[in-house]
Amino acid sequence: MELTSVDDFRERAWSLLPKGPLDYYRSGAGDEYSLRLNQSAFDRPTYLKDVSERTTKTNVLGINMDMPVGIAPTAMQRMAHPEGEVANAKAAAASGVLFTLSTIATSSIEEVAEATPESNKWFQLYIYRDRELTKNLVRRAEKNGYKAIVLTVDAPLFGLRRRDVKNKFTLAPHLQLANFVGEKATGVHNSEGGSGLLEYRCSYRGLSVEAMELTSVDDFRERAWSLLPKGPLDYYRSGAGDEYSLRLNQSAFDRPTYLKDVSERTTKTNVLGINMDMPVGIAPTAMQRMAHPEGEVANAKAAAASGVLFTLSTIATSSIEEVAEATPESNKWFQLYIYRDRELTKNLVRRAEKNGYKAIVLTVDAPLFGLRRRDVKNKFTLAPHLQLANFVGEKATGVHNSEGGSGLLEYVNKQFDDSITWDDVKWLVEFTKLPVIAKGILTAEDATTAVQCGCRGIIVSNHGARQIDGVPASIEALPEVVAAVGERVTVMMDGGIRQGTDVFKALALGAKLVFIGRPAIWGLTADGQRGVETILKIIKNELNICMAIAGCPTVSDISRKYVVHESYYSKL
């Protein structure tokens, strides 16, 4: 026949279904990595066995079947065909296999039972807040000959299916959830701006779902890439060398547990005495006015409005004072590079202390900057109307010029002190009133030394993969550092965080706080302060949903038991 495989039917169905129902059926959560993994994880044969007499028949839980295959519960099947679940159940009956009806079907328990009175059927159950309604569903299934209740335990709410959010998915008005009456039957007809199904599922869980055209960090990245000139774009997105470690940062990123009460949950946390609305902060990123006229000020305002921490870079295009004046009540840290001019360096720290910054983040992996080939090719310089706002004179404007390569690399080679050692960390710890946090740690040895020098915190980081290409992803280095010093100081990380599930994984591996750098720049480029706020809302919402589905009501409930390395499942 023309259609000879599941793939053939899939392609035909994809050509027939409207985009909304198609994306509903084919989509997975988040970046759909697990969806792709489900399909790529199979299989190897063995040979030279007698198979002249063979059968596919089997018996499962007392039910005889023609093969060990059943129809899984899939919602709202009349979107695919006018007979929907009834046609699917008839096909299962004719084929001698099991059919499972979804709670949120477009054909009722009774309709399917009447159409297939002698067949084997199970009923899939979601538990509603209305327990009498839930109990009634079970009683109807018992009465109509269903042979088991399939309780879905991994959906206190539904995962964030971005295609549905973008499509503003709703059920067509001529269809309804046939096992219900009233609003529970028709609630999926409406959308408040996102996925109508997700809103329906969340409505009795108290979760609001932000709906927007740009629904992920990747959406903002693509928008930002279309807006930024090549020089600034390549500066922000580039890594060192062949950018292997840059790619690794993003590719190195759980295992959930279910049936825990997550009706009351919170992403709030406290790190080094600072209360935050979620365990995410804005990483120090240089020269942000290349991305937006308000630069670091807009980014800091977004962090303040979102209840998260902002870190200002030494080589910012907004000064310590400007950012402090714009966000006087917010939580801010100051990132420090040690210059050859030690009095200038000391003055930067004193200004941060005076203006209410709450910690000094000392970058320890940059005696000079890594070889970022894109910047060299672009002969990167800072636009003449911008300057490094924490300085005056040549130290403020030195990035305007290039001697043939990267103007920034040339500036750093002249100004940064490449003779610094751990003694200089002690020097900083001794003279500042603020806690010192060492950023750029990738090994237990360096973490231990940093603690011995008096550092109060560690940020596991490979500098956005911009220093040495080939170093491990930050998330891969995190467990070693946590094991070495996690009981003594606060361990944090940055690098590769793109979504809420990434945050969850880092917390499970022992980080108390994670930082985002490039995602905030993409939001800043696309829509200024509001864009960064949206990025933070997206990540918070994704983290909230991940925590709920994994069974973690609070950040402190997230532990190592929720993650294993991907190699754990690579044994087939």
Coordinates of C-alpha atoms in Angstrom, one line a residue:
M1 CA 0.0 0.0 0.0
E2 CA 1.0 3.6 -0.3
L3 CA 1.4 4.1 3.5
T4 CA 3.7 1.4 4.7
S5 CA 5.2 2.7 8.0
V6 CA 4.3 4.8 11.0
D7 CA 6.5 7.5 9.5
D8 CA 4.4 7.4 6.3
F9 CA 1.3 7.9 8.3
R10 CA 2.9 10.7 10.4
E11 CA 3.9 12.6 7.3
R12 CA 0.3 12.2 5.8
A13 CA -1.2 13.3 9.1
W14 CA 1.1 16.3 9.4
S15 CA 0.0 17.4 5.9
L16 CA -3.7 17.2 6.8
L17 CA -3.9 18.6 10.4
P18 CA -4.2 22.4 11.0
K19 CA -1.2 23.9 12.7
G20 CA -2.8 24.2 16.2
P21 CA -3.9 20.5 16.6
L22 CA -0.8 19.3 14.8
D23 CA 1.5 21.1 17.2
Y24 CA -0.6 20.0 20.1
Y25 CA -0.2 16.3 19.2
R26 CA 3.5 16.4 18.2
S27 CA 4.9 18.8 20.7
G28 CA 7.0 18.1 23.8
A29 CA 8.0 20.2 26.8
G30 CA 10.6 22.9 26.6
D31 CA 13.3 22.3 23.9
E32 CA 11.8 18.9 23.2
Y33 CA 15.1 17.2 23.9
S34 CA 13.4 14.3 25.8
L35 CA 10.9 14.0 22.9
R36 CA 13.8 13.5 20.5
L37 CA 15.5 11.1 22.9
N38 CA 12.4 8.9 23.2
Q39 CA 12.6 8.3 19.4
S40 CA 16.4 7.8 19.2
A41 CA 17.1 5.4 22.1
F42 CA 16.3 2.1 20.3
D43 CA 17.7 -1.0 19.5
R44 CA 19.8 -4.1 18.4
P45 CA 18.9 -7.6 17.1
T46 CA 20.3 -11.1 17.7
Y47 CA 20.4 -13.7 15.0
L48 CA 20.4 -17.5 14.2
K49 CA 17.4 -18.4 16.4
D50 CA 14.5 -20.7 15.2
V51 CA 11.6 -18.4 14.5
S52 CA 9.6 -20.7 12.1
E53 CA 6.8 -20.8 14.6
R54 CA 6.2 -17.4 16.2
T55 CA 3.4 -15.4 17.6
T56 CA 2.9 -11.8 18.8
K57 CA 0.1 -12.8 21.2
T58 CA 0.5 -12.0 24.9
N59 CA -1.4 -11.7 28.1
V60 CA -1.1 -8.7 30.4
L61 CA -3.0 -8.4 33.7
G62 CA -5.3 -11.2 32.6
I63 CA -6.1 -9.6 29.2
N64 CA -5.4 -11.5 26.0
M65 CA -4.0 -9.4 23.2
D66 CA -2.9 -10.1 19.7
M67 CA 0.4 -8.2 20.3
P68 CA 2.1 -6.4 23.2
V69 CA 1.0 -3.0 22.0
G70 CA -1.8 -0.8 23.3
I71 CA -3.2 2.6 22.4
A72 CA -2.0 5.3 24.9
P73 CA -4.4 7.9 26.3
T74 CA -4.3 10.9 24.0
A75 CA -6.6 13.9 24.6
M76 CA -9.1 15.5 22.3
Q77 CA -8.9 13.1 19.3
R78 CA -11.8 14.6 17.4
M79 CA -9.4 17.4 16.4
A80 CA -7.8 14.7 14.2
H81 CA -10.9 13.0 12.9
P82 CA -14.7 13.5 13.4
E83 CA -15.0 10.1 15.1
G84 CA -12.0 10.7 17.3
E85 CA -11.6 8.3 20.2
V86 CA -14.5 6.1 19.0
A87 CA -12.7 5.4 15.7
N88 CA -9.4 4.7 17.6
A89 CA -11.1 2.4 20.1
K90 CA -12.8 0.5 17.2
A91 CA -9.5 0.1 15.5
A92 CA -7.9 -1.3 18.7
A93 CA -10.8 -3.7 19.1
A94 CA -10.5 -4.9 15.5
S95 CA -6.8 -5.4 16.0
G96 CA -7.1 -7.2 19.2
V97 CA -5.2 -4.7 21.3
L98 CA -5.9 -2.5 24.3
F99 CA -7.4 1.0 24.1
T100 CA -7.0 3.6 26.8
L101 CA -9.4 6.6 27.0
S102 CA -8.2 10.0 28.3
T103 CA -10.0 11.9 30.9
I104 CA -9.9 14.9 28.6
A105 CA -11.3 13.1 25.6
T106 CA -13.7 14.5 23.0
S107 CA -15.7 11.2 23.2
S108 CA -17.2 10.2 26.5
I109 CA -16.7 7.1 28.6
E110 CA -20.1 5.9 27.6
E111 CA -19.7 6.7 23.9
V112 CA -16.6 4.6 23.6
A113 CA -18.0 1.8 25.7
E114 CA -21.2 1.7 23.5
A115 CA -19.1 1.6 20.3
T116 CA -16.8 -1.2 21.6
P117 CA -18.8 -3.3 24.1
E118 CA -16.7 -6.4 24.0
S119 CA -13.2 -4.9 23.7
N120 CA -10.6 -4.4 26.3
K121 CA -10.4 -0.8 27.5
W122 CA -8.7 1.1 30.3
F123 CA -9.5 4.6 31.5
Q124 CA -6.8 7.2 32.2
L125 CA -7.5 9.5 35.1
Y126 CA -6.5 13.0 36.1
I127 CA -7.4 13.9 39.7
Y128 CA -9.4 17.2 39.8
R129 CA -9.8 19.4 42.9
D130 CA -13.4 18.4 42.9
R131 CA -12.9 14.9 44.3
E132 CA -16.6 13.9 43.9
L133 CA -16.3 14.7 40.2
T134 CA -13.1 12.6 40.1
K135 CA -14.8 9.7 42.0
N136 CA -17.7 9.9 39.5
L137 CA -15.4 9.4 36.6
V138 CA -14.0 6.3 38.2
R139 CA -17.5 4.9 38.9
R140 CA -18.6 5.6 35.3
A141 CA -15.5 3.7 34.0
E142 CA -16.3 0.7 36.3
K143 CA -20.0 0.7 35.2
N144 CA -19.1 0.8 31.5
G145 CA -16.7 -2.2 31.5
Y146 CA -13.3 -0.5 31.6
K147 CA -10.8 -3.0 33.1
A148 CA -8.3 -0.7 34.8
I149 CA -7.8 2.9 36.0
V150 CA -4.5 4.4 34.6
L151 CA -3.7 7.2 37.1
T152 CA -1.3 9.8 35.6
V153 CA 1.1 10.8 38.3
D154 CA 3.4 13.2 36.5
A155 CA 0.9 15.9 35.7
P156 CA -0.1 18.0 38.7
L157 CA -0.1 20.6 35.9
F158 CA 1.0 20.3 32.3
G159 CA 4.5 21.0 31.0
L160 CA 5.3 24.2 29.2
R161 CA 4.7 23.2 25.6
R162 CA 5.9 26.2 23.7
R163 CA 4.3 25.4 20.4
D164 CA 0.9 25.5 22.1
V165 CA 1.7 28.8 23.8
K166 CA 2.7 30.4 20.5
N167 CA -0.3 29.0 18.7
K168 CA -2.6 30.2 21.6
F169 CA -4.0 26.7 21.4
T170 CA -7.8 26.2 22.0
L171 CA -10.3 23.5 21.3
A172 CA -12.5 24.2 18.3
P173 CA -16.0 25.5 19.5
H174 CA -17.9 22.5 18.0
L175 CA -15.9 20.2 20.2
Q176 CA -15.8 19.8 24.0
L177 CA -14.4 17.6 26.7
A178 CA -17.1 15.0 26.6
N179 CA -16.7 13.5 30.0
F180 CA -17.9 16.8 31.6
V181 CA -20.6 19.4 31.5
G182 CA -20.4 23.2 31.8
E183 CA -17.1 25.1 32.1
K184 CA -15.2 21.9 32.6
A185 CA -16.3 20.7 29.2
T186 CA -15.9 24.0 27.4
G187 CA -13.0 25.7 29.3
V188 CA -10.5 24.8 26.6
H189 CA -12.4 26.9 24.1
N190 CA -10.8 30.1 25.5
S191 CA -7.3 31.4 25.7
E192 CA -6.1 34.3 27.9
G193 CA -3.2 34.8 25.5
G194 CA -1.3 31.5 25.7
S195 CA -2.3 27.8 25.6
G196 CA -5.9 27.4 26.4
L197 CA -5.3 23.8 27.5
L198 CA -2.5 24.8 29.9
E199 CA -4.7 27.6 31.3
Y200 CA -7.5 25.1 31.8
R201 CA -5.2 22.6 33.6
C202 CA -3.6 25.4 35.7
S203 CA -6.8 27.1 36.6
Y204 CA -7.4 25.0 39.7
R205 CA -3.7 24.9 40.6
G206 CA -3.4 28.6 41.0
L207 CA -0.6 29.0 38.4
S208 CA -0.8 31.9 36.0
V209 CA 0.9 31.3 32.6
E210 CA 2.5 34.3 30.9
A211 CA 1.6 34.4 27.2
M212 CA 3.7 36.2 24.7
E213 CA 5.0 36.1 21.2
L214 CA 8.5 35.4 22.4
T215 CA 8.1 32.4 24.6
S216 CA 11.6 31.2 25.3
V217 CA 15.2 32.5 25.7
D218 CA 15.9 31.1 22.2
D219 CA 13.1 33.3 20.7
F220 CA 14.7 36.4 22.3
R221 CA 18.1 35.3 21.1
E222 CA 16.8 35.0 17.5
R223 CA 15.1 38.4 17.8
A224 CA 18.3 40.0 19.3
W225 CA 20.5 38.4 16.6
S226 CA 18.3 40.0 13.9
L227 CA 18.7 43.5 15.6
L228 CA 22.3 43.7 16.7
P229 CA 25.1 44.9 14.3
K230 CA 27.6 42.2 13.5
G231 CA 30.4 43.6 15.8
P232 CA 28.4 43.8 19.0
L233 CA 26.5 40.6 18.1
D234 CA 29.7 38.6 17.7
Y235 CA 31.1 40.1 20.9
Y236 CA 28.1 39.0 22.9
R237 CA 27.7 35.5 21.4
S238 CA 31.3 34.5 20.8
G239 CA 33.5 32.1 22.7
A240 CA 37.2 31.4 22.7
G241 CA 38.9 29.4 19.9
D242 CA 36.7 27.0 18.1
E243 CA 33.9 27.7 20.6
Y244 CA 33.8 24.0 21.6
S245 CA 33.3 24.9 25.3
L246 CA 30.7 27.5 24.3
R247 CA 28.6 24.7 22.6
L248 CA 29.3 22.4 25.6
N249 CA 27.9 24.9 28.0
Q250 CA 24.5 24.6 26.3
S251 CA 24.5 20.9 25.5
A252 CA 25.6 19.5 28.9
F253 CA 22.2 20.1 30.6
D254 CA 16.5 14.9 35.8
R255 CA 14.7 12.7 37.1
P256 CA 11.5 13.6 38.7
T257 CA 9.5 12.0 41.6
Y258 CA 5.8 12.2 41.6
L259 CA 2.7 12.4 43.8
K260 CA 3.9 15.1 46.2
D261 CA 1.7 18.0 47.2
V262 CA 2.9 20.9 45.1
S263 CA -0.3 23.0 45.3
E264 CA 1.6 25.5 47.4
R265 CA 5.1 26.1 46.1
T266 CA 7.5 28.9 45.8
T267 CA 10.7 29.7 43.9
K268 CA 11.9 32.2 46.6
T269 CA 15.3 31.7 48.2
N270 CA 17.9 33.4 50.3
V271 CA 21.6 33.5 49.3
L272 CA 24.2 35.1 51.5
G273 CA 21.5 36.9 53.4
I274 CA 19.8 38.3 50.3
N275 CA 16.1 37.4 49.8
M276 CA 15.3 36.7 46.1
D277 CA 12.2 35.7 44.2
M278 CA 14.0 32.9 42.5
P279 CA 17.6 31.5 42.6
V280 CA 18.6 33.3 39.4
G281 CA 20.8 36.4 39.1
I282 CA 22.0 38.6 36.2
A283 CA 25.7 37.8 35.5
P284 CA 28.2 40.6 34.9
T285 CA 28.3 41.3 31.1
A286 CA 30.4 44.2 29.7
M287 CA 29.3 47.1 27.6
Q288 CA 25.6 46.6 27.6
R289 CA 24.8 49.9 25.9
M290 CA 25.8 48.3 22.7
A291 CA 22.6 46.2 23.0
H292 CA 20.3 49.0 24.2
P293 CA 20.6 52.8 24.9
E294 CA 19.9 52.2 28.6
G295 CA 22.3 49.3 28.9
E296 CA 23.1 48.2 32.4
V297 CA 20.6 50.6 33.9
A298 CA 17.7 48.9 32.1
N299 CA 19.1 45.4 33.0
A300 CA 19.4 46.4 36.7
K301 CA 15.9 47.9 36.8
A302 CA 14.6 44.6 35.3
A303 CA 16.4 42.6 38.0
A304 CA 15.0 44.9 40.7
A305 CA 11.5 44.6 39.4
S306 CA 11.8 40.8 39.2
G307 CA 13.2 40.4 42.7
V308 CA 16.6 39.0 41.6
L309 CA 20.2 40.0 41.9
F310 CA 22.1 42.1 39.4
T311 CA 25.9 42.1 39.0
L312 CA 27.6 45.1 37.3
S313 CA 30.7 44.6 35.3
T314 CA 33.9 46.6 35.8
I315 CA 33.9 47.4 32.1
A316 CA 30.3 48.5 31.9
T317 CA 28.9 51.4 29.8
S318 CA 27.0 52.6 32.9
S319 CA 28.8 53.6 36.0
I320 CA 28.6 52.2 39.5
E321 CA 26.8 55.4 40.6
E322 CA 24.4 55.4 37.6
V323 CA 23.2 51.9 38.3
A324 CA 23.0 52.6 42.1
E325 CA 21.0 55.7 41.6
A326 CA 18.5 54.0 39.2
T327 CA 18.0 51.0 41.6
P328 CA 18.6 52.4 45.1
E329 CA 16.7 49.6 47.0
S330 CA 17.7 46.6 44.9
N331 CA 20.3 43.9 45.5
K332 CA 23.5 44.4 43.5
W333 CA 27.0 43.0 43.4
F334 CA 30.0 44.5 41.7
Q335 CA 32.3 42.4 39.5
L336 CA 35.9 43.3 39.7
Y337 CA 38.9 43.0 37.4
I338 CA 42.3 43.9 39.0
Y339 CA 44.0 46.6 37.0
R340 CA 47.8 47.2 37.0
D341 CA 46.9 50.5 38.8
R342 CA 46.1 49.1 42.3
E343 CA 44.9 52.5 43.6
L344 CA 42.4 52.6 40.7
T345 CA 41.3 49.1 41.6
K346 CA 40.9 49.9 45.2
N347 CA 38.9 53.0 44.3
L348 CA 36.4 50.8 42.3
V349 CA 35.8 48.7 45.4
R350 CA 35.4 51.8 47.6
R351 CA 32.8 53.2 45.2
A352 CA 30.9 49.9 45.2
E353 CA 30.9 49.9 49.0
K354 CA 29.7 53.5 49.2
N355 CA 26.9 52.9 46.7
G356 CA 25.2 50.0 48.4
Y357 CA 26.6 47.0 46.4
K358 CA 26.5 44.0 48.6
A359 CA 29.5 41.9 47.4
I360 CA 32.6 42.0 45.3
V361 CA 32.7 39.3 42.6
L362 CA 36.4 38.9 41.7
T363 CA 36.9 37.3 38.3
V364 CA 39.9 35.0 38.8
D365 CA 40.1 33.5 35.3
A366 CA 41.0 36.6 33.3
P367 CA 44.5 37.9 33.8
L368 CA 43.9 38.7 30.1
F369 CA 41.1 37.8 27.8
G370 CA 40.8 34.6 25.7
L371 CA 41.4 34.6 21.9
R372 CA 37.9 35.3 20.6
R373 CA 38.3 34.9 16.9
R374 CA 35.1 36.7 15.9
D375 CA 36.2 39.8 17.7
V376 CA 39.6 39.6 16.1
K377 CA 38.1 39.2 12.6
N378 CA 35.7 42.0 13.2
K379 CA 38.5 44.3 14.6
F380 CA 36.0 44.9 17.4
T381 CA 35.9 48.3 19.0
L382 CA 33.4 50.1 21.2
A383 CA 31.4 52.7 19.3
P384 CA 32.7 56.3 19.7
H385 CA 29.5 57.5 21.5
L386 CA 30.1 54.9 24.3
Q387 CA 32.8 54.6 26.9
L388 CA 33.7 52.4 29.9
A389 CA 31.8 54.5 32.4
N390 CA 33.6 53.6 35.5
F391 CA 36.8 55.3 34.3
V392 CA 38.0 58.6 32.7
G393 CA 40.6 59.3 30.1
E394 CA 42.3 56.5 28.2
K395 CA 40.9 53.8 30.5
A396 CA 37.4 54.9 29.5
T397 CA 38.0 55.3 25.8
G398 CA 40.8 52.9 25.0
V399 CA 38.4 50.3 23.5
H400 CA 37.6 52.8 20.7
N401 CA 40.7 51.9 18.9
S402 CA 42.1 48.7 17.2
E403 CA 45.7 48.1 16.2
G404 CA 44.5 45.5 13.8
G405 CA 42.7 42.9 16.0
S406 CA 40.2 43.1 18.8
G407 CA 40.3 46.5 20.4
L408 CA 39.0 45.0 23.6
L409 CA 41.7 42.4 23.8
E410 CA 44.4 45.0 23.2
Y411 CA 42.8 47.2 25.9
V412 CA 42.8 44.3 28.4
N413 CA 46.4 43.4 27.7
K414 CA 47.5 47.0 28.5
Q415 CA 45.3 47.5 31.6
F416 CA 44.7 44.2 33.4
D417 CA 47.3 42.9 35.8
D418 CA 48.5 39.6 34.5
S419 CA 50.7 39.0 37.5
I420 CA 47.9 38.5 40.0
T421 CA 48.1 35.5 42.3
W422 CA 46.1 34.2 45.3
D423 CA 48.0 36.7 47.4
D424 CA 46.1 39.4 45.6
V425 CA 42.8 37.7 46.5
K426 CA 43.9 37.9 50.2
W427 CA 44.8 41.6 49.6
L428 CA 41.2 42.3 48.4
V429 CA 39.6 40.3 51.2
E430 CA 41.6 42.2 53.8
F431 CA 40.8 45.7 52.7
T432 CA 37.1 45.5 51.6
K433 CA 34.1 45.6 53.9
L434 CA 32.2 43.4 51.5
P435 CA 32.2 39.6 51.1
V436 CA 34.4 38.5 48.2
I437 CA 33.1 35.9 45.8
A438 CA 35.6 34.1 43.4
K439 CA 34.2 33.8 39.9
G440 CA 35.7 31.5 37.3
I441 CA 36.4 28.4 39.4
L442 CA 36.3 25.0 37.7
T443 CA 38.3 22.7 40.0
A444 CA 38.2 21.5 43.6
E445 CA 41.8 22.7 44.1
D446 CA 41.1 26.3 43.2
A447 CA 37.8 26.3 45.1
T448 CA 39.6 25.2 48.2
T449 CA 42.4 27.8 47.8
A450 CA 39.7 30.5 47.3
V451 CA 38.1 29.6 50.6
Q452 CA 41.4 29.5 52.4
C453 CA 42.0 33.1 51.1
G454 CA 38.8 34.2 52.7
C455 CA 36.3 34.1 49.8
R456 CA 32.7 33.8 51.0
G457 CA 31.3 32.4 47.8
I458 CA 32.3 30.6 44.6
I459 CA 30.9 31.0 41.2
V460 CA 31.6 28.0 39.1
S461 CA 32.1 29.5 35.6
N462 CA 34.1 29.1 32.4
H463 CA 33.5 32.8 31.7
G464 CA 30.8 32.0 29.1
A465 CA 33.3 29.8 27.4
R466 CA 35.3 32.9 26.4
Q467 CA 38.7 32.2 28.0
I468 CA 40.1 28.8 27.1
D469 CA 38.3 26.6 24.5
G470 CA 38.1 23.0 25.6
V471 CA 37.5 23.5 29.3
P472 CA 34.4 21.6 30.7
A473 CA 31.0 23.1 30.7
S474 CA 30.3 24.9 34.0
I475 CA 27.5 22.4 34.9
E476 CA 30.0 19.5 34.5
A477 CA 32.5 21.1 36.8
L478 CA 29.9 22.0 39.5
P479 CA 29.7 18.7 41.4
E480 CA 33.4 18.6 42.0
V481 CA 33.4 22.1 43.5
V482 CA 30.3 21.5 45.6
A483 CA 31.9 18.3 47.0
A484 CA 35.1 20.2 47.9
V485 CA 33.7 23.4 49.5
G486 CA 29.9 23.3 49.5
E487 CA 29.6 22.7 53.2
R488 CA 31.8 25.8 54.0
V489 CA 30.8 28.5 51.5
T490 CA 28.0 29.3 49.0
V491 CA 28.5 27.7 45.6
M492 CA 26.9 29.3 42.6
M493 CA 27.3 28.8 38.8
D494 CA 26.9 30.5 35.5
G495 CA 27.2 29.3 31.9
G496 CA 24.6 27.7 29.6
I497 CA 21.5 28.5 31.6
R498 CA 18.7 28.9 29.0
Q499 CA 15.5 27.7 30.7
G500 CA 14.0 26.8 34.0
T501 CA 14.9 23.1 33.8
D502 CA 18.6 24.2 33.5
V503 CA 18.2 26.1 36.8
F504 CA 16.6 23.0 38.4
K505 CA 19.5 20.8 37.3
A506 CA 22.1 23.2 38.6
L507 CA 20.3 23.5 42.0
A508 CA 20.1 19.7 42.2
L509 CA 23.8 19.5 41.7
G510 CA 24.4 21.8 44.6
A511 CA 24.4 25.4 43.3
K512 CA 22.5 27.8 45.5
L513 CA 22.2 30.4 42.8
V514 CA 22.7 30.5 39.0
F515 CA 23.4 33.5 36.8
I516 CA 22.3 34.3 33.2
G517 CA 24.4 36.6 31.0
R518 CA 23.6 36.3 27.3
P519 CA 19.8 35.6 27.8
A520 CA 19.5 39.0 29.6
I521 CA 21.4 40.6 26.7
W522 CA 19.0 39.1 24.2
G523 CA 16.0 40.4 26.2
L524 CA 17.7 43.8 26.5
T525 CA 18.3 44.0 22.8
A526 CA 14.8 43.0 21.9
D527 CA 12.8 45.1 24.3
G528 CA 15.0 46.9 26.8
Q529 CA 14.0 46.6 30.5
R530 CA 10.7 45.0 29.6
G531 CA 12.5 42.4 27.5
V532 CA 14.8 41.4 30.4
E533 CA 11.8 41.2 32.7
T534 CA 10.1 38.9 30.2
I535 CA 13.2 36.7 30.0
L536 CA 13.1 36.4 33.9
K537 CA 9.4 35.7 33.9
I538 CA 9.9 32.9 31.3
I539 CA 12.6 31.3 33.3
K540 CA 10.7 31.6 36.6
N541 CA 7.6 30.1 35.0
E542 CA 9.6 27.2 33.6
L543 CA 11.3 26.6 36.9
N544 CA 7.9 26.8 38.7
I545 CA 6.4 24.2 36.4
C546 CA 9.5 22.0 36.6
M547 CA 9.4 22.1 40.4
A548 CA 5.7 21.2 40.4
I549 CA 6.1 18.2 38.0
A550 CA 9.3 17.0 39.7
G551 CA 7.6 17.1 43.1
C552 CA 9.5 20.0 44.8
P553 CA 7.3 22.6 46.5
T554 CA 10.4 24.7 47.5
V555 CA 13.9 25.4 46.3
S556 CA 15.3 23.6 49.3
D557 CA 13.5 20.4 48.3
I558 CA 15.6 20.2 45.1
S559 CA 18.4 17.7 45.7
R560 CA 21.0 15.5 44.0
K561 CA 18.5 12.6 43.8
Y562 CA 16.6 14.4 41.0
V563 CA 19.5 14.3 38.5
V564 CA 21.8 11.7 37.0
H565 CA 24.4 12.2 34.3
E566 CA 23.1 11.5 30.8
S567 CA 25.5 8.5 30.5
Y568 CA 23.4 6.8 33.2
Y569 CA 20.7 6.1 30.6
S570 CA 23.2 5.2 27.8
K571 CA 23.4 1.5 28.5
L572 CA 21.2 0.0 25.7

